[in-house]
Amino acid sequence: MKKISNKSKIVFLSTFPPTQCGIATYTQDTIKGITDVFGKSITCEICELVDKPQTNPTQAFTLNTKERAEYTKVAEEINKDKNVKLVHIQHEFGLFGGNYGDHLLDFLNAVKKPLTYTFHSVIPNPNNELKTFVKLLLSYSNSVFVMTNQSKEILIKDYDINEDIITTVPHGTHIVIYEEPAQAKAKFDIQNKIVLSTFGLLGEGKNIETGLQALAKIVEKEPNVLYLIIGKTHPNLIKDGVDTYRDKLEALVDELNLHNNVRFINQYLDTEELLEYLKATDIYLFTSKDPNQAVSGTFAYAMSCACPMVASKIAHTKEVLTSDCGVLVDIGNVDQFAEETLKLISDENLRREMGINAFTKMRASSWENAALTHMDTYKKLIENPSDIKYSYPDIQLRHIKRLTTDLGIIQFSKISVPDLESGYTLDDNARALIAFCMHYKLTRDKDDLPYILIYLDFIERCQKPKGNFINYVDQENREHIEQNAEVNLEDSNARAIWALGTVVSNSDILPENISKKAAKCFLNSLKWAENIQSPRSIGFATKGLYLYHNAIPNLYVAAIINKLNAKLLANYEDTASEDWQWFENYLTYGNGILPESMLYAYLITNKPVYKKVALDSLDFLLSKTFADGNFKAISNQSWYHKGSEPQQYGEQPIDVTYTIQTLNAFYNAFETPEYRKKMKIAFNWFLGKNHLNQIMYNPVSGGGYDGLERNNVNLNQGAESTVCYLTARLIMENYALAESKVIPLIKSRTGVAINL
């Protein structure tokens, strides 16, 4: 029997693949974005727009736009489904029958569900008839999406539409793993070529002739250029099997003698292959000739794949393409296209810089981020918007494995390219070791074991005879005195103890050689650990000591926990006041580890004062980081000092993850529902519940973005941010599985559940 879903539904009126048109693809990608981000509580269905009767319809609803009677009929069918909460109409002139497509009014008069539109074209300077019709469409909805600020301005100024009902959401783009063209070209055996490209369904509007004529001038000076013309001709332009436009282009190639410099890829490529071609492109030629074209998906996709641009001046390119990403030229101006392309060919560094700038700029418009913007508007239109929940993305180890060599995990990444020159740190390898132990405990994936051993071996390599550790090793496995004498060296040493304790706590599932190596390193570190002074270092070490003690009860370890946390308690008693219940006169990074340390001290010693300080300090921290149902990390622009106002922006993944880890520990100890609720709120920061409304991870690779700034996301995916995102995701996965009763939470010897 087919299971009936009670999830809320959104119905999209649109063309849809296998129909080959831009709106069909746009709708497919929009739906995928919404499903990836909100599929836990939302399902999307299609009311497919077709122009002939369908004998075997494949979608939930089908509307033959040539048959006027069907508009009312389909609306009534949608009305019958109580789970449909919203109808989203993809509007383009020519999609619907009648004058300006006014047969759509029959649907609008019959449908009883809330409505919104995406206007794919916004025509400036409308006549009275067009203006009246557009205003009539919007009278049924009071909501419309457009893709550029210029389209919004036209609606306001030329159509007298209220600004409040307009949502601007840039044309979505696919997130790719950044790589320079030289790497991507190898997949197509074009390594030795300067690659230009243009893609899309071909037609007169694409104006490929301009690109070919410019190419003839380019190859006079740069004969090693290959121009890829990617895409089939628009099916509406092929009559009786005759492809007139392509024949015209091929004749022009003959006339200009460009056979060795042009490659037609006459296919409707799947998305993955298309993106690979764009990543292999040195310069993208955007040659379209309609000055009023509101938006171009091809232009957006090329920028998102780090293509430097030479682009015609249309509405979309003039709004989006700044001089640091490419060059604007006059429509159809062959000389300008040739001249600007040659300038870029001659300057590889400029091309690389432009490509990275374009890639960075377009990340905000990813389909996942577009889904977040769509949902913010949908929630204003539908009943019970609080029922809409985030879905957790797949757990993905691709980037963290790419960062890892035989020596350890590399410290930094330039976007997604590991920066070998940044070397390796004890901090990062300790974090990675903890995360992979968590992943192995969750999955029992034996592919994790070599990585666990790599990170553990790095920690062992960093340990000195007295039990302490160095923190930094360069790419040649050499130690550097100046980089191993930092004031925060105590923190990295303490994190190593945390990681080693984590391994020992998983001895029952890990190979014996791994567990024994970790235990030996751990025990060697104890004499050093006794004398830790800094608060966070005490916290990190206490967590590792606690984990070890749970696995192998040890009075000496318990005594160290008590000794260290007595110091932390003294800090608290010296600093805390009625309105500042904290261990220091400021909040910095990783704050959650301090109340968490007090918690572990209480669980080991059963001293009430540790419990009280743990709870009071946690409540204080939560009061500074949670407000109005949202999480905001302490800014790294300037730490939050007692008696001052906190700085805004400069939020880092490490603080989000530490908050989740701390709430996890407290929930497991006391089972207070509010802690579980706040864990989910904090994790939603990664999923886009932040001031920029953008996701903070790469869903393709699992890379974690380095920071949330005032106006942008730092797209570098270094070890710290990537491991922190993975760690938080694994904790949330444990709870998701527990909620679905797939696995029980594992109880420690103290009776407290620990997810490590």
PDB file of N, CA and C in Angstrom, residues 85-115:
ATOM      1  N   LYS A  85      -0.581  23.921   0.165  1.00  0.00           N
ATOM      2  CA  LYS A  85      -0.620  25.150   0.949  1.00  0.00           C
ATOM      3  C   LYS A  85      -0.351  26.396   0.114  1.00  0.00           C
ATOM      4  N   LEU A  86       0.197  26.194  -1.098  1.00  0.00           N
ATOM      5  CA  LEU A  86       0.598  27.347  -1.897  1.00  0.00           C
ATOM      6  C   LEU A  86       0.747  26.921  -3.350  1.00  0.00           C
ATOM      7  N   VAL A  87       0.397  27.824  -4.261  1.00  0.00           N
ATOM      8  CA  VAL A  87       0.634  27.620  -5.689  1.00  0.00           C
ATOM      9  C   VAL A  87       1.609  28.697  -6.160  1.00  0.00           C
ATOM     10  N   HIS A  88       2.700  28.248  -6.787  1.00  0.00           N
ATOM     11  CA  HIS A  88       3.736  29.166  -7.267  1.00  0.00           C
ATOM     12  C   HIS A  88       3.749  29.105  -8.791  1.00  0.00           C
ATOM     13  N   ILE A  89       3.390  30.203  -9.419  1.00  0.00           N
ATOM     14  CA  ILE A  89       3.257  30.266 -10.877  1.00  0.00           C
ATOM     15  C   ILE A  89       4.533  30.851 -11.482  1.00  0.00           C
ATOM     16  N   GLN A  90       5.166  30.079 -12.356  1.00  0.00           N
ATOM     17  CA  GLN A  90       6.310  30.591 -13.110  1.00  0.00           C
ATOM     18  C   GLN A  90       5.743  31.308 -14.335  1.00  0.00           C
ATOM     19  N   HIS A  91       5.855  32.630 -14.343  1.00  0.00           N
ATOM     20  CA  HIS A  91       5.166  33.417 -15.363  1.00  0.00           C
ATOM     21  C   HIS A  91       6.130  33.948 -16.417  1.00  0.00           C
ATOM     22  N   GLU A  92       5.770  33.675 -17.664  1.00  0.00           N
ATOM     23  CA  GLU A  92       6.477  34.247 -18.802  1.00  0.00           C
ATOM     24  C   GLU A  92       5.449  34.492 -19.890  1.00  0.00           C
ATOM     25  N   PHE A  93       5.558  35.617 -20.550  1.00  0.00           N
ATOM     26  CA  PHE A  93       4.634  35.893 -21.648  1.00  0.00           C
ATOM     27  C   PHE A  93       4.878  34.888 -22.762  1.00  0.00           C
ATOM     28  N   GLY A  94       3.812  34.264 -23.204  1.00  0.00           N
ATOM     29  CA  GLY A  94       3.906  33.207 -24.203  1.00  0.00           C
ATOM     30  C   GLY A  94       3.668  31.826 -23.627  1.00  0.00           C
ATOM     31  N   LEU A  95       3.752  31.688 -22.316  1.00  0.00           N
ATOM     32  CA  LEU A  95       3.507  30.380 -21.705  1.00  0.00           C
ATOM     33  C   LEU A  95       2.020  30.041 -21.671  1.00  0.00           C
ATOM     34  N   PHE A  96       1.192  31.043 -21.475  1.00  0.00           N
ATOM     35  CA  PHE A  96      -0.244  30.814 -21.305  1.00  0.00           C
ATOM     36  C   PHE A  96      -1.005  31.352 -22.514  1.00  0.00           C
ATOM     37  N   GLY A  97      -2.188  30.770 -22.760  1.00  0.00           N
ATOM     38  CA  GLY A  97      -2.980  31.145 -23.919  1.00  0.00           C
ATOM     39  C   GLY A  97      -3.674  32.490 -23.741  1.00  0.00           C
ATOM     40  N   GLY A  98      -4.109  33.066 -24.860  1.00  0.00           N
ATOM     41  CA  GLY A  98      -4.873  34.309 -24.829  1.00  0.00           C
ATOM     42  C   GLY A  98      -4.004  35.537 -24.995  1.00  0.00           C
ATOM     43  N   ASN A  99      -4.637  36.696 -24.950  1.00  0.00           N
ATOM     44  CA  ASN A  99      -3.955  37.972 -25.094  1.00  0.00           C
ATOM     45  C   ASN A  99      -3.114  38.248 -23.844  1.00  0.00           C
ATOM     46  N   TYR A 100      -1.810  38.366 -24.002  1.00  0.00           N
ATOM     47  CA  TYR A 100      -0.868  38.479 -22.873  1.00  0.00           C
ATOM     48  C   TYR A 100      -0.914  37.257 -21.954  1.00  0.00           C
ATOM     49  N   GLY A 101      -1.520  36.169 -22.401  1.00  0.00           N
ATOM     50  CA  GLY A 101      -1.654  34.992 -21.550  1.00  0.00           C
ATOM     51  C   GLY A 101      -2.809  35.111 -20.575  1.00  0.00           C
ATOM     52  N   ASP A 102      -3.872  35.836 -20.982  1.00  0.00           N
ATOM     53  CA  ASP A 102      -4.949  36.126 -20.021  1.00  0.00           C
ATOM     54  C   ASP A 102      -5.863  34.934 -19.736  1.00  0.00           C
ATOM     55  N   HIS A 103      -5.659  33.786 -20.433  1.00  0.00           N
ATOM     56  CA  HIS A 103      -6.409  32.585 -20.037  1.00  0.00           C
ATOM     57  C   HIS A 103      -6.042  32.150 -18.610  1.00  0.00           C
ATOM     58  N   LEU A 104      -4.886  32.574 -18.161  1.00  0.00           N
ATOM     59  CA  LEU A 104      -4.473  32.269 -16.790  1.00  0.00           C
ATOM     60  C   LEU A 104      -5.479  32.829 -15.775  1.00  0.00           C
ATOM     61  N   LEU A 105      -6.183  33.877 -16.143  1.00  0.00           N
ATOM     62  CA  LEU A 105      -7.159  34.463 -15.216  1.00  0.00           C
ATOM     63  C   LEU A 105      -8.244  33.462 -14.836  1.00  0.00           C
ATOM     64  N   ASP A 106      -8.587  32.546 -15.760  1.00  0.00           N
ATOM     65  CA  ASP A 106      -9.583  31.522 -15.431  1.00  0.00           C
ATOM     66  C   ASP A 106      -9.087  30.653 -14.280  1.00  0.00           C
ATOM     67  N   PHE A 107      -7.811  30.311 -14.310  1.00  0.00           N
ATOM     68  CA  PHE A 107      -7.216  29.541 -13.213  1.00  0.00           C
ATOM     69  C   PHE A 107      -7.245  30.356 -11.924  1.00  0.00           C
ATOM     70  N   LEU A 108      -6.850  31.610 -12.014  1.00  0.00           N
ATOM     71  CA  LEU A 108      -6.762  32.454 -10.822  1.00  0.00           C
ATOM     72  C   LEU A 108      -8.130  32.667 -10.181  1.00  0.00           C
ATOM     73  N   ASN A 109      -9.160  32.758 -10.993  1.00  0.00           N
ATOM     74  CA  ASN A 109     -10.512  32.949 -10.451  1.00  0.00           C
ATOM     75  C   ASN A 109     -11.037  31.703  -9.757  1.00  0.00           C
ATOM     76  N   ALA A 110     -10.508  30.534 -10.144  1.00  0.00           N
ATOM     77  CA  ALA A 110     -11.037  29.284  -9.589  1.00  0.00           C
ATOM     78  C   ALA A 110     -10.226  28.754  -8.412  1.00  0.00           C
ATOM     79  N   VAL A 111      -8.920  28.993  -8.407  1.00  0.00           N
ATOM     80  CA  VAL A 111      -8.084  28.387  -7.379  1.00  0.00           C
ATOM     81  C   VAL A 111      -8.333  29.063  -6.028  1.00  0.00           C
ATOM     82  N   LYS A 112      -8.326  28.262  -4.974  1.00  0.00           N
ATOM     83  CA  LYS A 112      -8.620  28.763  -3.622  1.00  0.00           C
ATOM     84  C   LYS A 112      -7.393  28.736  -2.715  1.00  0.00           C
ATOM     85  N   LYS A 113      -6.251  28.467  -3.261  1.00  0.00           N
ATOM     86  CA  LYS A 113      -5.027  28.388  -2.483  1.00  0.00           C
ATOM     87  C   LYS A 113      -4.274  29.714  -2.568  1.00  0.00           C
ATOM     88  N   PRO A 114      -3.441  30.016  -1.554  1.00  0.00           N
ATOM     89  CA  PRO A 114      -2.568  31.190  -1.667  1.00  0.00           C
ATOM     90  C   PRO A 114      -1.673  31.075  -2.893  1.00  0.00           C
ATOM     91  N   LEU A 115      -1.330  32.233  -3.471  1.00  0.00           N
ATOM     92  CA  LEU A 115      -0.577  32.263  -4.723  1.00  0.00           C
ATOM     93  C   LEU A 115       0.662  33.141  -4.603  1.00  0.00           C
TER      94      LEU A 115
END
